[in-house]
Amino acid sequence: MAQRVPVSDGGSKKTSRVRVAVRLRPYMAKPDEKDEGPCVRGIDSQNLEIINWRNATETVKYHFDVFHGEKTTQQEVFLSSVKPILPHVLNGQNASVFAYGPTGAGKTHTMLGSSEQPGVIPRAVCEVFKLVQSKDEEDGWAYSIGMSYLEIYNEKVLDLLSPNSQDLPIREDKEKNILIPGLTHTTILSFADFDKHFIPATLNRTTASTKLNQRSSRSHAILLVKVVRTQRAHPQRQQIGKLYLVDLAGSEDNRRTGNQGIRLKESGAINLSLFTLSKVVDSLNSGTSGRVPYRDSKLTRLLQDSLGGSAHSVMITNIAPEYKYYFDTFSALNFAAKSKLIVNKPFTREIVTIPNVQVKRTRDDHEAGSSGSE
Ligand code: ADP
Ligand code: MG
């Protein structure tokens, strides 16, 4: 019987910081609203400023890895913030991209986009196929690509590839991989194949309207693209790289959106996950050995290997320039400024299949959740 032996990459001690990008969407004046102009503006490709509400003659300045101004195209966002991390997924490492920010600020535009202006998700999936196709036989590995697609709604984990799915459990295996038993995982052979599964599933997403936005997304949508590569020769080493593409629910303060009843209950649950996300960020940044509260919400449990863990991560914080978003923009920028300090330690997880040999070899050179500062 073949034995699967987990090994790591021999101790890559390289660390990779979570890259934090901020994207400002164009100003959208409504005819029935008085035109106050923008309250936030870009300074250069890394800096921006927002009016100081305590003193409107002053601004508060922020510095990020990248600032994408309102004229930035979908292609530019993809090329600078996302494309560089994708090759790691073919080498058994994890990568994640997530969009954070208030409803109406451009998260879905950034991640999904439209057919005329495709966003990060279609571009990233296309690129992963391209990268795999560019590997020739001499590479010595066989690749297979699969996808899962889920949402976290009211702290329930729902399978978007299986309509009417029940709340699914999140588990961790011995190697600290996060898994969801029962979640549909579909092998995809081409980008067209991906679309065939992804488009109807996206329509499945639970959306409801709030006062702030007609089609506010009230759930966290998480697309997982898994690349499994298996060495053609024996021993058949196998590496699994996971790419998470996450469109988070709105980060707005729901006391101002007029949510009531069932909407308020939803808001509470959404806030629990985002509140916990911010606590996780605080805890990782403090650099102390204290417990990181990943388990306190479904979102952070799932993102455990994407934030402070082993992943190459990019956070795109979407903000809007209008005054009505002012306080939500301010809190989103402060959240983003904290996340900048998290350090991920990329490493490769690998399984070796050795026929008829009883070998147990586990090298644990990686501490999940380890962190440091810039
Ligand atoms: P969110 O998902 O954060 O609620 P959306 O992505 O739905 O926000 O964006 C709100 C509106 O603004 C949509 O009509 C979207 O098309 C538009 N929008 C967002 N970002 C941009 C952008 N960079 N350029 C042009 N339009 C944008
Ligand atoms: Mg949205």
Tab-separated table of C-alpha atoms and ligand atoms in Angstrom:
chain	number	residue	atom	x	y	z
A	1	MET	CA	0.000	0.000	0.000
A	2	ALA	CA	1.262	3.425	-0.882
A	3	GLN	CA	1.904	5.762	1.946
A	4	ARG	CA	1.391	9.477	1.802
A	5	VAL	CA	4.107	11.298	3.642
A	6	PRO	CA	3.766	14.971	4.308
A	7	VAL	CA	6.993	16.879	4.017
A	8	SER	CA	7.791	20.526	3.786
A	9	ASP	CA	10.195	22.326	1.516
A	10	GLY	CA	13.151	22.004	3.820
A	11	GLY	CA	12.600	25.186	5.674
A	12	SER	CA	12.142	28.173	3.475
A	13	LYS	CA	12.732	30.885	6.009
A	14	LYS	CA	11.839	33.572	3.538
A	15	THR	CA	8.965	35.649	4.715
A	16	SER	CA	6.455	37.335	2.542
A	17	ARG	CA	4.539	40.345	3.749
A	18	VAL	CA	0.844	40.731	3.099
A	19	ARG	CA	0.698	43.285	0.350
A	20	VAL	CA	-1.900	45.937	0.935
A	21	ALA	CA	-3.344	47.820	-1.989
A	22	VAL	CA	-6.007	50.489	-1.787
A	23	ARG	CA	-8.243	51.135	-4.756
A	24	LEU	CA	-10.301	54.311	-4.992
A	25	ARG	CA	-13.253	54.069	-7.330
A	26	PRO	CA	-14.331	57.022	-9.503
A	27	TYR	CA	-16.582	59.670	-7.995
A	28	MET	CA	-20.198	58.941	-8.808
A	29	ALA	CA	-22.365	62.014	-8.328
A	30	LYS	CA	-26.077	61.355	-8.173
A	31	PRO	CA	-28.268	64.041	-9.806
A	32	ASP	CA	-30.501	64.309	-6.709
A	33	GLU	CA	-27.628	64.729	-4.250
A	34	LYS	CA	-25.732	67.911	-3.626
A	35	ASP	CA	-22.321	67.648	-5.164
A	36	GLU	CA	-19.806	68.016	-2.345
A	37	GLY	CA	-16.886	66.663	-4.321
A	38	PRO	CA	-14.591	63.906	-3.096
A	39	CYS	CA	-13.340	63.659	0.524
A	40	VAL	CA	-10.387	61.452	-0.367
A	41	ARG	CA	-7.789	61.719	-3.095
A	42	GLY	CA	-4.629	60.048	-4.262
A	43	ILE	CA	-1.238	61.712	-3.888
A	44	ASP	CA	0.917	59.248	-5.820
A	45	SER	CA	1.181	55.511	-6.489
A	46	GLN	CA	1.565	54.719	-2.759
A	47	ASN	CA	0.011	57.589	-0.863
A	48	LEU	CA	-3.417	59.067	-0.396
A	49	GLU	CA	-5.116	61.568	1.860
A	50	ILE	CA	-8.537	61.987	3.397
A	51	ILE	CA	-10.107	65.122	4.898
A	52	ASN	CA	-9.713	65.226	8.668
A	53	TRP	CA	-13.225	65.357	10.122
A	54	ARG	CA	-11.959	67.091	13.258
A	55	ASN	CA	-10.514	69.888	11.162
A	56	ALA	CA	-11.606	70.096	7.532
A	57	THR	CA	-8.626	72.262	6.622
A	58	GLU	CA	-6.354	69.300	7.328
A	59	THR	CA	-5.974	65.889	5.789
A	60	VAL	CA	-4.850	62.530	7.192
A	61	LYS	CA	-2.277	60.806	5.002
A	62	TYR	CA	-1.808	57.057	4.481
A	63	HIS	CA	0.955	55.042	2.902
A	64	PHE	CA	0.358	51.621	1.310
A	65	ASP	CA	2.225	49.174	-0.914
A	66	VAL	CA	0.134	50.332	-3.803
A	67	PHE	CA	-2.475	52.989	-4.284
A	68	HIS	CA	-4.720	52.469	-7.300
A	69	GLY	CA	-6.344	55.767	-8.246
A	70	GLU	CA	-9.749	56.127	-9.852
A	71	LYS	CA	-8.352	55.852	-13.377
A	72	THR	CA	-6.656	52.515	-12.719
A	73	THR	CA	-7.871	49.815	-15.095
A	74	GLN	CA	-8.802	46.241	-14.173
A	75	GLN	CA	-5.750	45.070	-16.102
A	76	GLU	CA	-3.437	47.344	-14.080
A	77	VAL	CA	-4.874	46.133	-10.766
A	78	PHE	CA	-4.380	42.523	-11.876
A	79	LEU	CA	-0.851	43.034	-13.177
A	80	SER	CA	0.511	44.881	-10.178
A	81	SER	CA	-1.357	43.289	-7.275
A	82	VAL	CA	-2.333	39.764	-8.281
A	83	LYS	CA	-0.343	38.281	-11.161
A	84	PRO	CA	3.004	38.197	-9.295
A	85	ILE	CA	1.726	35.834	-6.581
A	86	LEU	CA	0.134	33.265	-8.911
A	87	PRO	CA	3.255	31.240	-9.848
A	88	HIS	CA	3.565	30.167	-6.180
A	89	VAL	CA	0.306	28.220	-6.469
A	90	LEU	CA	1.964	25.904	-9.019
A	91	ASN	CA	4.691	25.188	-6.479
A	92	GLY	CA	2.494	23.911	-3.690
A	93	GLN	CA	2.164	27.224	-1.893
A	94	ASN	CA	-0.990	29.086	-0.950
A	95	ALA	CA	-1.995	32.484	-2.212
A	96	SER	CA	-4.963	34.657	-1.515
A	97	VAL	CA	-6.499	37.843	-2.752
A	98	PHE	CA	-9.286	39.478	-0.893
A	99	ALA	CA	-11.370	42.557	-1.413
A	100	TYR	CA	-12.309	44.523	1.691
A	101	GLY	CA	-14.323	47.702	2.094
A	102	PRO	CA	-17.771	49.212	2.439
A	103	THR	CA	-20.678	48.226	0.205
A	104	GLY	CA	-20.635	50.287	-2.956
A	105	ALA	CA	-16.887	50.917	-2.932
A	106	GLY	CA	-16.026	48.461	-5.716
A	107	LYS	CA	-15.203	45.035	-4.204
A	108	THR	CA	-17.283	43.068	-6.671
A	109	HIS	CA	-16.131	45.273	-9.534
A	110	THR	CA	-12.542	44.516	-8.527
A	111	MET	CA	-12.969	40.772	-8.008
A	112	LEU	CA	-15.616	39.865	-10.576
A	113	GLY	CA	-15.960	42.876	-12.840
A	114	SER	CA	-18.165	42.652	-15.914
A	115	SER	CA	-17.836	41.041	-19.327
A	116	GLU	CA	-16.478	44.328	-20.707
A	117	GLN	CA	-14.183	44.878	-17.730
A	118	PRO	CA	-13.327	41.472	-16.255
A	119	GLY	CA	-11.924	41.588	-12.742
A	120	VAL	CA	-9.353	39.688	-10.706
A	121	ILE	CA	-11.193	36.342	-10.644
A	122	PRO	CA	-11.482	35.664	-14.397
A	123	ARG	CA	-8.003	37.092	-15.031
A	124	ALA	CA	-6.406	35.008	-12.278
A	125	VAL	CA	-8.079	31.772	-13.370
A	126	CYS	CA	-7.025	32.450	-16.956
A	127	GLU	CA	-3.467	33.088	-15.834
A	128	VAL	CA	-3.314	29.878	-13.766
A	129	PHE	CA	-4.325	27.895	-16.883
A	130	LYS	CA	-1.712	29.785	-18.889
A	131	LEU	CA	1.003	29.043	-16.335
A	132	VAL	CA	0.124	25.341	-16.288
A	133	GLN	CA	0.048	25.172	-20.090
A	134	SER	CA	3.463	26.802	-20.301
A	135	LYS	CA	4.999	23.886	-18.386
A	136	ASP	CA	6.304	21.292	-20.788
A	137	GLU	CA	6.932	17.582	-20.345
A	138	GLU	CA	10.490	18.216	-19.204
A	139	ASP	CA	9.071	19.986	-16.201
A	140	GLY	CA	8.526	16.482	-14.829
A	141	TRP	CA	5.220	17.230	-13.128
A	142	ALA	CA	1.602	16.612	-14.109
A	143	TYR	CA	-0.840	19.332	-13.118
A	144	SER	CA	-4.521	19.264	-12.356
A	145	ILE	CA	-6.745	22.231	-11.525
A	146	GLY	CA	-9.925	22.145	-9.494
A	147	MET	CA	-12.339	24.613	-7.995
A	148	SER	CA	-14.656	25.052	-5.039
A	149	TYR	CA	-16.892	28.012	-4.446
A	150	LEU	CA	-18.584	28.862	-1.203
A	151	GLU	CA	-20.128	31.662	0.743
A	152	ILE	CA	-20.285	32.487	4.397
A	153	TYR	CA	-23.713	33.835	5.144
A	154	ASN	CA	-24.966	34.362	8.703
A	155	GLU	CA	-21.920	32.369	9.907
A	156	LYS	CA	-23.029	29.426	7.785
A	157	VAL	CA	-20.702	27.901	5.208
A	158	LEU	CA	-22.694	27.219	2.042
A	159	ASP	CA	-21.563	25.408	-1.079
A	160	LEU	CA	-22.295	27.595	-4.107
A	161	LEU	CA	-21.626	24.689	-6.477
A	162	SER	CA	-24.349	22.657	-4.806
A	163	PRO	CA	-27.612	24.609	-4.476
A	164	ASN	CA	-29.584	23.946	-1.278
A	165	SER	CA	-26.447	22.842	0.526
A	166	GLN	CA	-26.485	22.759	4.311
A	167	ASP	CA	-24.062	24.538	6.644
A	168	LEU	CA	-20.722	22.762	6.211
A	169	PRO	CA	-18.120	22.226	8.945
A	170	ILE	CA	-14.593	23.681	8.727
A	171	ARG	CA	-11.847	21.320	9.870
A	172	GLU	CA	-8.093	21.255	10.158
A	173	ASP	CA	-5.983	18.210	9.342
A	174	LYS	CA	-2.769	17.075	11.030
A	175	GLU	CA	-0.694	19.269	8.726
A	176	LYS	CA	-2.792	22.300	9.650
A	177	ASN	CA	-4.491	22.456	6.270
A	178	ILE	CA	-7.956	23.916	6.496
A	179	LEU	CA	-10.570	21.737	4.831
A	180	ILE	CA	-14.315	21.613	4.405
A	181	PRO	CA	-15.530	18.008	4.219
A	182	GLY	CA	-18.500	17.698	1.870
A	183	LEU	CA	-17.659	20.809	-0.145
A	184	THR	CA	-17.957	20.239	-3.890
A	185	HIS	CA	-14.583	20.207	-5.601
A	186	THR	CA	-14.772	20.146	-9.389
A	187	THR	CA	-11.891	19.453	-11.728
A	188	ILE	CA	-11.733	22.104	-14.430
A	189	LEU	CA	-9.967	21.537	-17.743
A	190	SER	CA	-10.180	24.995	-19.287
A	191	PHE	CA	-11.306	28.533	-18.608
A	192	ALA	CA	-14.579	27.800	-20.438
A	193	ASP	CA	-15.065	24.878	-18.076
A	194	PHE	CA	-14.514	27.212	-15.119
A	195	ASP	CA	-17.108	29.690	-16.419
A	196	LYS	CA	-19.633	26.925	-16.889
A	197	HIS	CA	-19.554	26.231	-13.146
A	198	PHE	CA	-18.800	29.704	-11.877
A	199	ILE	CA	-21.447	31.807	-13.621
A	200	PRO	CA	-24.560	29.933	-12.463
A	201	ALA	CA	-23.053	29.598	-8.984
A	202	THR	CA	-22.482	33.341	-8.764
A	203	LEU	CA	-26.166	33.890	-9.510
A	204	ASN	CA	-26.849	31.635	-6.531
A	205	ARG	CA	-25.258	34.077	-4.152
A	206	THR	CA	-27.549	35.521	-1.585
A	207	THR	CA	-27.952	39.219	-2.135
A	208	ALA	CA	-30.399	41.650	-0.609
A	209	SER	CA	-30.765	45.387	-0.777
A	210	THR	CA	-29.858	47.874	1.921
A	211	LYS	CA	-30.333	51.608	2.005
A	212	LEU	CA	-26.717	52.107	0.947
A	213	ASN	CA	-26.676	49.877	-2.064
A	214	GLN	CA	-29.282	48.234	-4.251
A	215	ARG	CA	-27.461	44.981	-4.664
A	216	SER	CA	-25.472	44.878	-1.533
A	217	SER	CA	-23.646	41.671	-1.033
A	218	ARG	CA	-24.341	40.435	2.457
A	219	SER	CA	-22.116	37.392	2.388
A	220	HIS	CA	-18.457	36.593	1.987
A	221	ALA	CA	-17.874	34.802	-1.329
A	222	ILE	CA	-14.793	32.601	-1.491
A	223	LEU	CA	-13.525	30.987	-4.650
A	224	LEU	CA	-10.871	28.330	-4.154
A	225	VAL	CA	-8.699	27.287	-7.083
A	226	LYS	CA	-6.558	24.293	-6.221
A	227	VAL	CA	-3.551	23.254	-8.277
A	228	VAL	CA	-2.296	19.727	-7.621
A	229	ARG	CA	0.990	18.782	-9.198
A	230	THR	CA	2.308	15.256	-9.165
A	231	GLN	CA	5.818	14.227	-10.106
A	232	ARG	CA	5.703	11.907	-13.125
A	233	ALA	CA	8.581	9.734	-11.883
A	234	HIS	CA	8.674	7.780	-8.625
A	235	PRO	CA	8.505	8.693	-5.845
A	236	GLN	CA	5.383	10.507	-6.927
A	237	ARG	CA	5.770	13.649	-4.931
A	238	GLN	CA	2.601	15.675	-4.845
A	239	GLN	CA	2.241	19.351	-4.072
A	240	ILE	CA	-1.012	21.154	-3.512
A	241	GLY	CA	-1.289	24.917	-3.948
A	242	LYS	CA	-4.451	26.750	-3.029
A	243	LEU	CA	-5.545	30.100	-4.361
A	244	TYR	CA	-8.315	31.872	-2.464
A	245	LEU	CA	-10.144	34.717	-4.188
A	246	VAL	CA	-12.398	36.412	-1.666
A	247	ASP	CA	-15.103	39.044	-2.100
A	248	LEU	CA	-15.881	40.056	1.466
A	249	ALA	CA	-19.218	41.391	2.646
A	250	GLY	CA	-19.466	45.120	3.199
A	251	SER	CA	-17.415	46.525	6.072
A	252	GLU	CA	-19.842	49.406	6.718
A	253	ASP	CA	-21.114	50.260	10.151
A	254	ASN	CA	-24.625	48.857	10.027
A	255	ARG	CA	-25.955	51.331	12.552
A	256	ARG	CA	-25.995	53.802	9.689
A	257	THR	CA	-27.610	51.681	7.005
A	258	GLY	CA	-30.993	51.455	8.703
A	259	ASN	CA	-30.913	47.693	8.897
A	260	GLN	CA	-33.669	46.093	10.920
A	261	GLY	CA	-35.136	42.695	11.671
A	262	ILE	CA	-33.659	39.906	9.627
A	263	ARG	CA	-31.261	42.318	7.937
A	264	LEU	CA	-29.990	43.360	11.358
A	265	LYS	CA	-29.421	39.727	12.326
A	266	GLU	CA	-27.443	39.284	9.121
A	267	SER	CA	-25.499	42.426	9.858
A	268	GLY	CA	-24.589	41.105	13.280
A	269	ALA	CA	-23.203	37.916	11.803
A	270	ILE	CA	-21.324	39.766	9.097
A	271	ASN	CA	-19.898	42.040	11.706
A	272	LEU	CA	-18.807	39.105	13.841
A	273	SER	CA	-16.648	37.790	10.999
A	274	LEU	CA	-15.219	41.158	10.040
A	275	PHE	CA	-14.757	42.150	13.686
A	276	THR	CA	-12.877	38.913	14.270
A	277	LEU	CA	-10.821	39.560	11.131
A	278	SER	CA	-9.726	42.841	12.653
A	279	LYS	CA	-8.920	41.145	15.995
A	280	VAL	CA	-6.856	38.531	14.146
A	281	VAL	CA	-4.968	41.310	12.401
A	282	ASP	CA	-4.327	43.061	15.742
A	283	SER	CA	-3.187	39.859	17.364
A	284	LEU	CA	-0.793	38.970	14.520
A	285	ASN	CA	0.613	42.474	14.455
A	286	SER	CA	1.282	42.600	18.155
A	287	GLY	CA	3.860	39.858	17.531
A	288	THR	CA	3.207	38.318	20.947
A	289	SER	CA	2.742	34.604	21.419
A	290	GLY	CA	-0.872	35.100	22.475
A	291	ARG	CA	-3.654	33.106	20.903
A	292	VAL	CA	-4.732	34.383	17.503
A	293	PRO	CA	-8.560	34.235	17.537
A	294	TYR	CA	-8.963	32.522	14.155
A	295	ARG	CA	-11.589	30.190	15.587
A	296	ASP	CA	-13.915	32.972	16.675
A	297	SER	CA	-15.552	33.284	13.253
A	298	LYS	CA	-16.025	31.190	10.139
A	299	LEU	CA	-14.282	33.721	7.922
A	300	THR	CA	-11.077	33.876	9.941
A	301	ARG	CA	-11.065	30.114	10.440
A	302	LEU	CA	-11.163	29.711	6.692
A	303	LEU	CA	-8.612	32.456	6.041
A	304	GLN	CA	-6.301	31.000	8.680
A	305	ASP	CA	-3.750	29.895	6.098
A	306	SER	CA	-4.186	33.140	4.138
A	307	LEU	CA	-3.459	35.652	6.840
A	308	GLY	CA	-0.411	35.258	9.026
A	309	GLY	CA	-0.087	31.663	7.862
A	310	SER	CA	1.709	30.230	4.893
A	311	ALA	CA	0.076	32.182	2.078
A	312	HIS	CA	1.199	34.929	-0.239
A	313	SER	CA	-1.586	37.398	0.400
A	314	VAL	CA	-2.862	40.550	-1.161
A	315	MET	CA	-5.541	42.669	0.378
A	316	ILE	CA	-7.265	45.140	-1.889
A	317	THR	CA	-9.140	47.671	0.192
A	318	ASN	CA	-11.794	49.354	-1.908
A	319	ILE	CA	-12.854	52.849	-0.992
A	320	ALA	CA	-15.312	55.386	-2.418
A	321	PRO	CA	-14.645	59.136	-2.631
A	322	GLU	CA	-18.090	60.514	-1.693
A	323	TYR	CA	-18.738	62.108	1.707
A	324	LYS	CA	-21.516	59.693	2.610
A	325	TYR	CA	-18.861	56.971	2.823
A	326	TYR	CA	-16.550	59.105	4.945
A	327	PHE	CA	-16.540	57.168	8.233
A	328	ASP	CA	-16.598	53.792	6.516
A	329	THR	CA	-13.676	54.889	4.352
A	330	PHE	CA	-11.806	56.039	7.428
A	331	SER	CA	-12.302	52.733	9.236
A	332	ALA	CA	-11.442	50.717	6.096
A	333	LEU	CA	-8.185	52.668	5.719
A	334	ASN	CA	-7.309	52.106	9.366
A	335	PHE	CA	-7.987	48.391	8.998
A	336	ALA	CA	-5.803	48.285	5.897
A	337	ALA	CA	-3.015	50.186	7.617
A	338	LYS	CA	-2.936	47.516	10.360
A	339	SER	CA	-2.923	44.591	7.924
A	340	LYS	CA	0.175	45.952	6.276
A	341	LEU	CA	2.249	44.786	9.216
A	342	ILE	CA	1.426	41.088	8.957
A	343	VAL	CA	4.184	38.837	7.726
A	344	ASN	CA	3.381	35.522	6.105
A	345	LYS	CA	5.899	32.720	5.882
A	346	PRO	CA	5.506	30.996	2.542
A	347	PHE	CA	6.404	27.358	2.467
A	348	THR	CA	5.617	24.337	0.382
A	349	ARG	CA	3.495	21.484	1.612
A	350	GLU	CA	4.164	18.245	-0.143
A	351	ILE	CA	3.060	14.651	-0.056
A	352	VAL	CA	5.310	11.869	-1.327
A	353	THR	CA	3.702	8.650	-2.457
A	354	ILE	CA	6.147	5.795	-1.865
A	355	PRO	CA	4.831	2.398	-2.949
A	356	ASN	CA	5.302	-0.482	-0.483
A	357	VAL	CA	7.552	1.437	1.826
A	358	GLN	CA	6.697	2.323	5.362
A	359	VAL	CA	8.259	5.715	5.854
A	360	LYS	CA	7.116	8.386	8.180
A	361	ARG	CA	8.798	11.668	7.580
A	362	THR	CA	7.380	14.877	8.872
A	363	ARG	CA	9.456	17.981	9.028
A	364	ASP	CA	7.737	20.703	10.889
A	365	ASP	CA	9.677	23.825	10.199
A	366	HIS	CA	6.662	25.986	10.060
A	367	GLU	CA	4.573	27.500	12.802
A	368	ALA	CA	1.087	28.279	11.575
A	369	GLY	CA	0.118	31.802	12.433
A	370	SER	CA	3.628	33.041	13.033
A	371	SER	CA	4.091	36.692	12.434
A	372	GLY	CA	6.461	39.564	12.629
A	373	SER	CA	6.667	43.113	11.506
A	374	GLU	CA	8.170	44.896	8.566
B	1	ADP	P1	-19.203	46.511	-3.689
B	1	ADP	O1	-19.082	45.137	-4.249
B	1	ADP	O2	-18.042	46.910	-2.858
B	1	ADP	O3	-20.498	46.727	-2.979
B	1	ADP	P2	-19.454	47.289	-6.456
B	1	ADP	O4	-18.311	46.568	-7.039
B	1	ADP	O5	-20.799	46.689	-6.633
B	1	ADP	O6	-19.209	47.556	-4.892
B	1	ADP	O7	-19.391	48.784	-6.993
B	1	ADP	C1	-20.429	49.721	-6.800
B	1	ADP	C2	-20.685	50.445	-8.135
B	1	ADP	O8	-19.548	51.192	-8.525
B	1	ADP	C3	-20.974	49.480	-9.275
B	1	ADP	O9	-21.929	50.072	-10.115
B	1	ADP	C4	-19.636	49.367	-9.973
B	1	ADP	O10	-19.775	49.042	-11.332
B	1	ADP	C5	-19.059	50.760	-9.786
B	1	ADP	N1	-17.586	50.736	-9.700
B	1	ADP	C6	-16.861	50.250	-8.674
B	1	ADP	N2	-15.554	50.399	-8.881
B	1	ADP	C7	-15.428	50.991	-10.082
B	1	ADP	C8	-14.318	51.416	-10.881
B	1	ADP	N3	-13.044	51.251	-10.470
B	1	ADP	N4	-14.572	51.988	-12.075
B	1	ADP	C9	-15.834	52.152	-12.513
B	1	ADP	N5	-16.913	51.781	-11.812
B	1	ADP	C10	-16.735	51.203	-10.613
B	2	MG	MG	-20.323	43.497	-3.937
